[in-house]
mmCIF file of C-alpha atoms in Angstrom:
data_model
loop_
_atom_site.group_PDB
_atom_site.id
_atom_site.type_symbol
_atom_site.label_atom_id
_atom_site.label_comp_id
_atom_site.label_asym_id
_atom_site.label_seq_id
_atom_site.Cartn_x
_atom_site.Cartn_y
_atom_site.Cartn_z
ATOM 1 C CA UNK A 292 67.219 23.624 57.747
ATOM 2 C CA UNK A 293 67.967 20.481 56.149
ATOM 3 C CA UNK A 294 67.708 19.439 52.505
ATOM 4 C CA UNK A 295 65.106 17.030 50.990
ATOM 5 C CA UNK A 296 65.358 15.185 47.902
ATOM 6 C CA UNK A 297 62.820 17.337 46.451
ATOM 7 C CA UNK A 298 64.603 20.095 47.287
ATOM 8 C CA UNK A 299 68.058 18.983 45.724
ATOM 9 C CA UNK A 300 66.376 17.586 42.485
ATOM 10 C CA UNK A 301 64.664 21.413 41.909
ATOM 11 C CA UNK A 302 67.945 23.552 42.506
ATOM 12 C CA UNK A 303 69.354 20.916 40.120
ATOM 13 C CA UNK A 304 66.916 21.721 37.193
ATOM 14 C CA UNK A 305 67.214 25.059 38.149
ATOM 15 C CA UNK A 306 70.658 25.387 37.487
ATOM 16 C CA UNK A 307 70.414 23.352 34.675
ATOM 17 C CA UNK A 308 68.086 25.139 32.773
ATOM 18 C CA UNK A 309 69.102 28.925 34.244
ATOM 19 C CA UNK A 310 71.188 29.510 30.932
ATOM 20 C CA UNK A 311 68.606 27.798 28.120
ATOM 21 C CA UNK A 312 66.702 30.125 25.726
ATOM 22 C CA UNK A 313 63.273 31.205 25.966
ATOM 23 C CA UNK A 314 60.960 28.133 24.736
ATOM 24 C CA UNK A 315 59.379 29.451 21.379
ATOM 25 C CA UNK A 316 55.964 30.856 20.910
ATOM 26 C CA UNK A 317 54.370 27.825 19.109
ATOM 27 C CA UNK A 318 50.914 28.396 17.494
ATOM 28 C CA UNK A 319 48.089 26.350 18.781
ATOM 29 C CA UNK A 320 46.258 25.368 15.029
ATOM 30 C CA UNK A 321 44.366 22.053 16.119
ATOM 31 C CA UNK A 322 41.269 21.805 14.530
ATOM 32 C CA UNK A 323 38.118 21.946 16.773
ATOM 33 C CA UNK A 324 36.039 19.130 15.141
ATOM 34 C CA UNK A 325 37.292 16.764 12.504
ATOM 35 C CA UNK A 326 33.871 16.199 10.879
ATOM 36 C CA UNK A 327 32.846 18.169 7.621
ATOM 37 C CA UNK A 328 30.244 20.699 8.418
ATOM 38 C CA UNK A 329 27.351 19.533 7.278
ATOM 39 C CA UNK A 330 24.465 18.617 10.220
ATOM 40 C CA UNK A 331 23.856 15.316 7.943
ATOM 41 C CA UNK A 332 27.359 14.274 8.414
ATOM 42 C CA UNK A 333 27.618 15.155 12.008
ATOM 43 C CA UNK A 334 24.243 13.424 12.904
ATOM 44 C CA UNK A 335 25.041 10.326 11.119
ATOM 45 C CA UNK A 336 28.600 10.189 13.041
ATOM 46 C CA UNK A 337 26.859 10.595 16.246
ATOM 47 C CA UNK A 338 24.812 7.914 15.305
ATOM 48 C CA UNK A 339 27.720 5.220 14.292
ATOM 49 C CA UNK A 340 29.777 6.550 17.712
ATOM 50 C CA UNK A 341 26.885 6.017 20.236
ATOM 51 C CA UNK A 342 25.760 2.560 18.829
ATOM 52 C CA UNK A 343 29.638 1.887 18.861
ATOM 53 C CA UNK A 344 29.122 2.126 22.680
ATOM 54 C CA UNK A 345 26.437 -0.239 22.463
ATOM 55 C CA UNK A 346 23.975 2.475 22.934
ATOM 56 C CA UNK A 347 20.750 1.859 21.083
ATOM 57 C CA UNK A 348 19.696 4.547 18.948
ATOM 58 C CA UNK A 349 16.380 5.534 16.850
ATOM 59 C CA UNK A 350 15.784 8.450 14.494
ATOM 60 C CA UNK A 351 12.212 10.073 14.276
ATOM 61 C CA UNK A 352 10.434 13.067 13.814
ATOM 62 C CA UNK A 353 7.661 14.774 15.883
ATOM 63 C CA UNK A 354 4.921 12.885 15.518
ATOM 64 C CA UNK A 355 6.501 9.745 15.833
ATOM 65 C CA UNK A 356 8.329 10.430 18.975
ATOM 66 C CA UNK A 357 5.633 9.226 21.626
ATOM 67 C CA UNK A 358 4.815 6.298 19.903
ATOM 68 C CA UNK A 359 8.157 4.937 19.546
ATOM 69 C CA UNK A 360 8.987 5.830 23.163
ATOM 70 C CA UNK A 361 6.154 3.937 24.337
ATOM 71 C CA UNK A 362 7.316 1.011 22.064
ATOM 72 C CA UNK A 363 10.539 0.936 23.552
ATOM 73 C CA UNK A 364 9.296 1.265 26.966
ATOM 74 C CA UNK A 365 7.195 -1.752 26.352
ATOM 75 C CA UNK A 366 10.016 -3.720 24.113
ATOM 76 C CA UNK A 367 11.530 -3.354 27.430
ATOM 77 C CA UNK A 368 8.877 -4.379 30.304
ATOM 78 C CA UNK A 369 9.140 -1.523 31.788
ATOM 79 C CA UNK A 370 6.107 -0.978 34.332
ATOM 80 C CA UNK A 371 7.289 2.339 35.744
ATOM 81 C CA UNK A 372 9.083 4.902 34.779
ATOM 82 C CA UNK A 373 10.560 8.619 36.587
ATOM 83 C CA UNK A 374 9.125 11.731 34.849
ATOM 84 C CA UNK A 375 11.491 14.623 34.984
ATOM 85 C CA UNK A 376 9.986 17.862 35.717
ATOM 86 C CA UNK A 377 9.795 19.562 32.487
ATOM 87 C CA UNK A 378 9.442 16.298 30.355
ATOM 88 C CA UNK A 379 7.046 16.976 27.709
ATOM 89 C CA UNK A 380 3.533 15.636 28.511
ATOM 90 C CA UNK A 381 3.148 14.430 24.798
ATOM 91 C CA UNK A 382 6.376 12.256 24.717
ATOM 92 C CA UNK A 383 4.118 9.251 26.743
ATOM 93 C CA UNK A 384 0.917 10.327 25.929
ATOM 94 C CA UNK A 385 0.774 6.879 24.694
ATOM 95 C CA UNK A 386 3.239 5.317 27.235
ATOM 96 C CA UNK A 387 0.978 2.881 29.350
ATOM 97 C CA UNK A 388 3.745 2.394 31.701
ATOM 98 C CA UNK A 389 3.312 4.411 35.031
ATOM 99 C CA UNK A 390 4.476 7.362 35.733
ATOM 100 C CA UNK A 391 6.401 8.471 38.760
ATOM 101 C CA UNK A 392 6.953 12.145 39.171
ATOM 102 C CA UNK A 393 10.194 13.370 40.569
ATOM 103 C CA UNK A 394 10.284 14.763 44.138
ATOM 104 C CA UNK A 395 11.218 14.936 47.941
ATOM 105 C CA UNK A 396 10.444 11.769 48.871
ATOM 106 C CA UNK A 397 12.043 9.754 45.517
ATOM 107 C CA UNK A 398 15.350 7.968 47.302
ATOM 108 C CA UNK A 399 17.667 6.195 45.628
ATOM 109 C CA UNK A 400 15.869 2.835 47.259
ATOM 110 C CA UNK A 401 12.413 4.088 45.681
ATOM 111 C CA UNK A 402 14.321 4.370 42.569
ATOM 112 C CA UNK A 403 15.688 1.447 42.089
ATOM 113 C CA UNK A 404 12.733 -0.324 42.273
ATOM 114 C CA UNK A 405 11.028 2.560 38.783
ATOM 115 C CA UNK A 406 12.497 0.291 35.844
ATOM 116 C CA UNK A 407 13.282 2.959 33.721
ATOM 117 C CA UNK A 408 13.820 7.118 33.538
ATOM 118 C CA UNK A 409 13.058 9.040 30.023
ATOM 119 C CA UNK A 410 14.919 12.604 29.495
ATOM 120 C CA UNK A 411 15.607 15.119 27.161
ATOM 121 C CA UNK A 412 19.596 16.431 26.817
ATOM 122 C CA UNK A 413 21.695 19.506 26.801
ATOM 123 C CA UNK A 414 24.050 18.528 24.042
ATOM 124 C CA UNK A 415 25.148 15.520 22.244
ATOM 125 C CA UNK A 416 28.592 14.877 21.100
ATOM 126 C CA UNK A 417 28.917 13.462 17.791
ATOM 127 C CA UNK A 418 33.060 12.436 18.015
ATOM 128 C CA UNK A 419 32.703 11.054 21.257
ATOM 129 C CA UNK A 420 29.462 9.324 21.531
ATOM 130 C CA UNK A 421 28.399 11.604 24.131
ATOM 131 C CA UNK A 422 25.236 12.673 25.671
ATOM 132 C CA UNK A 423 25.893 16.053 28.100
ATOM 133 C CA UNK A 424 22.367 16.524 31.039
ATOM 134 C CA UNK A 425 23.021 19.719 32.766
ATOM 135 C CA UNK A 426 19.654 18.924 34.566
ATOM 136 C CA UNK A 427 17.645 21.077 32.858
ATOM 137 C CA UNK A 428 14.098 20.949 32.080
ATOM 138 C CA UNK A 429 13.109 17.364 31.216
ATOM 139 C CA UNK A 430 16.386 16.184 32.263
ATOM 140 C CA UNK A 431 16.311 15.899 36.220
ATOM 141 C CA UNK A 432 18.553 15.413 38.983
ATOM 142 C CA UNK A 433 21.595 13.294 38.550
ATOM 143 C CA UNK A 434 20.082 10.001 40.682
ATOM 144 C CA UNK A 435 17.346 10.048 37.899
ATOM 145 C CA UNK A 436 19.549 8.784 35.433
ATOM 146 C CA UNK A 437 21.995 6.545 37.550
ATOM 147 C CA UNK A 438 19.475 4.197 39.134
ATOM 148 C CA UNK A 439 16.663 3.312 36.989
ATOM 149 C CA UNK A 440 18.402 0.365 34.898
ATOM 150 C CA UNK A 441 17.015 1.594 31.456
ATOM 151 C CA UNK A 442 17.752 5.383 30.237
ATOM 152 C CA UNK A 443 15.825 6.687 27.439
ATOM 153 C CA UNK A 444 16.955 10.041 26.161
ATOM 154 C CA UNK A 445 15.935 12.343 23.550
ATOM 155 C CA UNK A 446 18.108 14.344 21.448
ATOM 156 C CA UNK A 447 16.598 17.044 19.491
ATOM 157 C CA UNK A 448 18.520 17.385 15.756
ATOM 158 C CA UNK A 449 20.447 18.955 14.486
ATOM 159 C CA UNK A 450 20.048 21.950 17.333
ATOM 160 C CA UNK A 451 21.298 20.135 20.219
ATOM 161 C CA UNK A 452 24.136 17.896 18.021
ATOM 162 C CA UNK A 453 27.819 19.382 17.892
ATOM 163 C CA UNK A 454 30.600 17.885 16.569
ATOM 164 C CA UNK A 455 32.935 18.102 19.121
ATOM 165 C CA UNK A 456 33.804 18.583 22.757
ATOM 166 C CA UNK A 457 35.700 21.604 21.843
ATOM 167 C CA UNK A 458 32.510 22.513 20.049
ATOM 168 C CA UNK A 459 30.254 21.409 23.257
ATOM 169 C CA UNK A 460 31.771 23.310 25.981
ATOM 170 C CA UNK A 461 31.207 26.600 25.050
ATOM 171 C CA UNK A 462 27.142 26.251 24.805
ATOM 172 C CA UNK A 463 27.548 24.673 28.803
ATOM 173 C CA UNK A 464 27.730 26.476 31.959
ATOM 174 C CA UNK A 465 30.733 25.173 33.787
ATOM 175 C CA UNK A 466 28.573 25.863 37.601
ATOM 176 C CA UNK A 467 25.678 23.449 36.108
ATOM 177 C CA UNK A 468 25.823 19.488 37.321
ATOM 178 C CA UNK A 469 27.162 18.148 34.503
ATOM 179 C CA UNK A 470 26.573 14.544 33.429
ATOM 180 C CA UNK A 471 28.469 12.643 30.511
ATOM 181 C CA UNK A 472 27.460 9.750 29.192
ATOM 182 C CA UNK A 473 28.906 7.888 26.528
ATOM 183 C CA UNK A 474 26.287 4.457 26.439
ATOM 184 C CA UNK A 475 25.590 2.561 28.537
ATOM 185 C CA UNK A 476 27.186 2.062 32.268
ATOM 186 C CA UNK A 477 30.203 -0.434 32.081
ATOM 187 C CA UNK A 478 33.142 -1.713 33.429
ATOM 188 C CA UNK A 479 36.123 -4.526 32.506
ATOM 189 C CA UNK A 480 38.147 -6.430 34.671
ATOM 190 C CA UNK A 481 41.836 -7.046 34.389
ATOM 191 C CA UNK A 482 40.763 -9.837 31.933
ATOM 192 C CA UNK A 483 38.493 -7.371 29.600
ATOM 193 C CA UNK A 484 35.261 -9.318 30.317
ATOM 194 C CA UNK A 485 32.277 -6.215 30.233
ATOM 195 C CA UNK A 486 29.872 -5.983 32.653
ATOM 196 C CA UNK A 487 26.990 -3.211 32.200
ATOM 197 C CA UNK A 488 24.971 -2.028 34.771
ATOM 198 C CA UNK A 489 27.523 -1.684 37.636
ATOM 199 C CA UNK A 490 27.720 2.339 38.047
ATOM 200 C CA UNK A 491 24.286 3.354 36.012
ATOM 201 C CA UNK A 492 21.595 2.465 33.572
ATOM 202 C CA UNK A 493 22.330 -1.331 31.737
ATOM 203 C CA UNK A 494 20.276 -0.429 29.023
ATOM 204 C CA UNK A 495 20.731 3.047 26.885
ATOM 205 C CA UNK A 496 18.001 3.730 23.832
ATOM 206 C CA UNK A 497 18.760 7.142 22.183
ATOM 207 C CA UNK A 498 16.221 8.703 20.259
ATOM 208 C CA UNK A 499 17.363 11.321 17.324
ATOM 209 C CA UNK A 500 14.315 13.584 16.726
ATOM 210 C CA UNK A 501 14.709 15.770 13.400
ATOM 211 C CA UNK A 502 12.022 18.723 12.482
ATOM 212 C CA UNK A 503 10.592 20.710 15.265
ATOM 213 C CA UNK A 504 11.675 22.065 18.340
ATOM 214 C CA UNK A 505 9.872 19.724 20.615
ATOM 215 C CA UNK A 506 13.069 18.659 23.590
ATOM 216 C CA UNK A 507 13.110 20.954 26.723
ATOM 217 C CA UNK A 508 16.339 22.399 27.539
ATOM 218 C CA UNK A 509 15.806 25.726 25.613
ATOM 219 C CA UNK A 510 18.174 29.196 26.951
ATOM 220 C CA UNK A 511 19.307 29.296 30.003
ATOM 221 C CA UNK A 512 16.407 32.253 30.896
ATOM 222 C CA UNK A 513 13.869 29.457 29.969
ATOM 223 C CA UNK A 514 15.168 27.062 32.453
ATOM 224 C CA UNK A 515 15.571 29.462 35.989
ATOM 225 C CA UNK A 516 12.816 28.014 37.824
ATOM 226 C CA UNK A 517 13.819 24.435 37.666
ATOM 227 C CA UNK A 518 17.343 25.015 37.612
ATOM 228 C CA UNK A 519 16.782 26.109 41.358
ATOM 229 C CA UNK A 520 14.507 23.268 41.872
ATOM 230 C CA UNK A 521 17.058 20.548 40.472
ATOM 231 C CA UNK A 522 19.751 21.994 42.140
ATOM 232 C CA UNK A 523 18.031 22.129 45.427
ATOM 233 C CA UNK A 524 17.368 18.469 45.460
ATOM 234 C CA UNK A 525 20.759 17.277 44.385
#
């Protein structure tokens, strides 16, 4: 059988390295997060590292969460927008856009023509900018939040906030759709001119909601029934 290259260059490092020592055991100390441990501190870098990504982001509590999602729908002009199943009722009970409910016959066409999509989140990422959807309750399908051209998304804080991705990937389930978005969609050509809006949502508003636990996306034996449904429509 004849030799290839491939063949030659191996048997060359082979016998090249056949004689070297053992490489040494060399402890693996990197730090996991690089942001002090306080939940003020790794809210408020979240914050900075999402509107670094030109996300838009808000901070309220409870009561003032439907409200300002209404306001934003309507800073917006959004006339439609995709419920989730799960979402909250209360987060538009004073929305007066209208409301299309996920389901069968919701195609990406019918989509694109709902202006915008509002979700809860698995996790955020506060060194990365990053908002994980493992399309849990409130959160939806994957389409939901790639063709609507405006995203809203809460975050509830500081329960669903980690530091790091390190820090994240232990509280996901590796089976689960993951989706991670860091802002808004965007791309660059060769000459670094940004367009937004090519692969997703142009427009990303965050909303950081501090005090009670009022974002789906509890433990995992909370979320069965529409895990099965989500992941039957994907």
């Amino acid at each position: 059988m004849s030799q290839t290259s491939r063949d030659r260059i191996l048997a060359r490092i082979r016998s090249a390295v056949a004689t070297a020592p053992e490489a040494p055991e060399v402890p693996r100390t990197y730090l996991t997060r690089h942001v002090p441990d306080g939940p003020d501190a790794v809210l408020d870098l979240l914050h900075e590292n999402l509107a670094d990504y030109r996300a838009h982001v808000h901070r309220t509590d409870p009561a003032g969460l439907p409200g300002l999602i209404a306001r934003l729908l309507d800073e917006r002009g959004a006339r439609s927008v995709v419920v989730p199943p799960g979402l909250p009722e209360a987060w538009l009970a004073e929305c007066g856009a209208g409301r299309v409910a996920d389901g069968p016959g919701l195609t990406p066409a019918v989509l694109d023509s709902v202006d915008a999509v509002v979700t809860g989140c698995a996790l955020a990422v506060a060194e990365t900018g990053t908002l994980v959807l493992d399309g849990g309750p409130g959160q939806g399908r994957r389409a939901l939040t790639l063709v609507p051209d405006l995203h809203v998304c809460v975050v509830r804080a500081p329960e669903q906030v980690v530091a790091s991705v390190p820090e994240a990937l232990p509280r996901l389930d590796p089976l689960r759709a993951l989706t991670w978005i860091s802002g808004p969609s965007a791309t660059s050509d060769i000459e670094l001119d940004r367009v937004e809006g090519v692969h997703g949502p142009r427009t990303l508003e965050v909303v950081l909601v501090r005090g009670a636990r009022t974002v789906s996306g509890g433990p995992a034996t909370d979320r069965e029934a529409t895990d099965r449904e989500a992941t039957d429509r994907r």
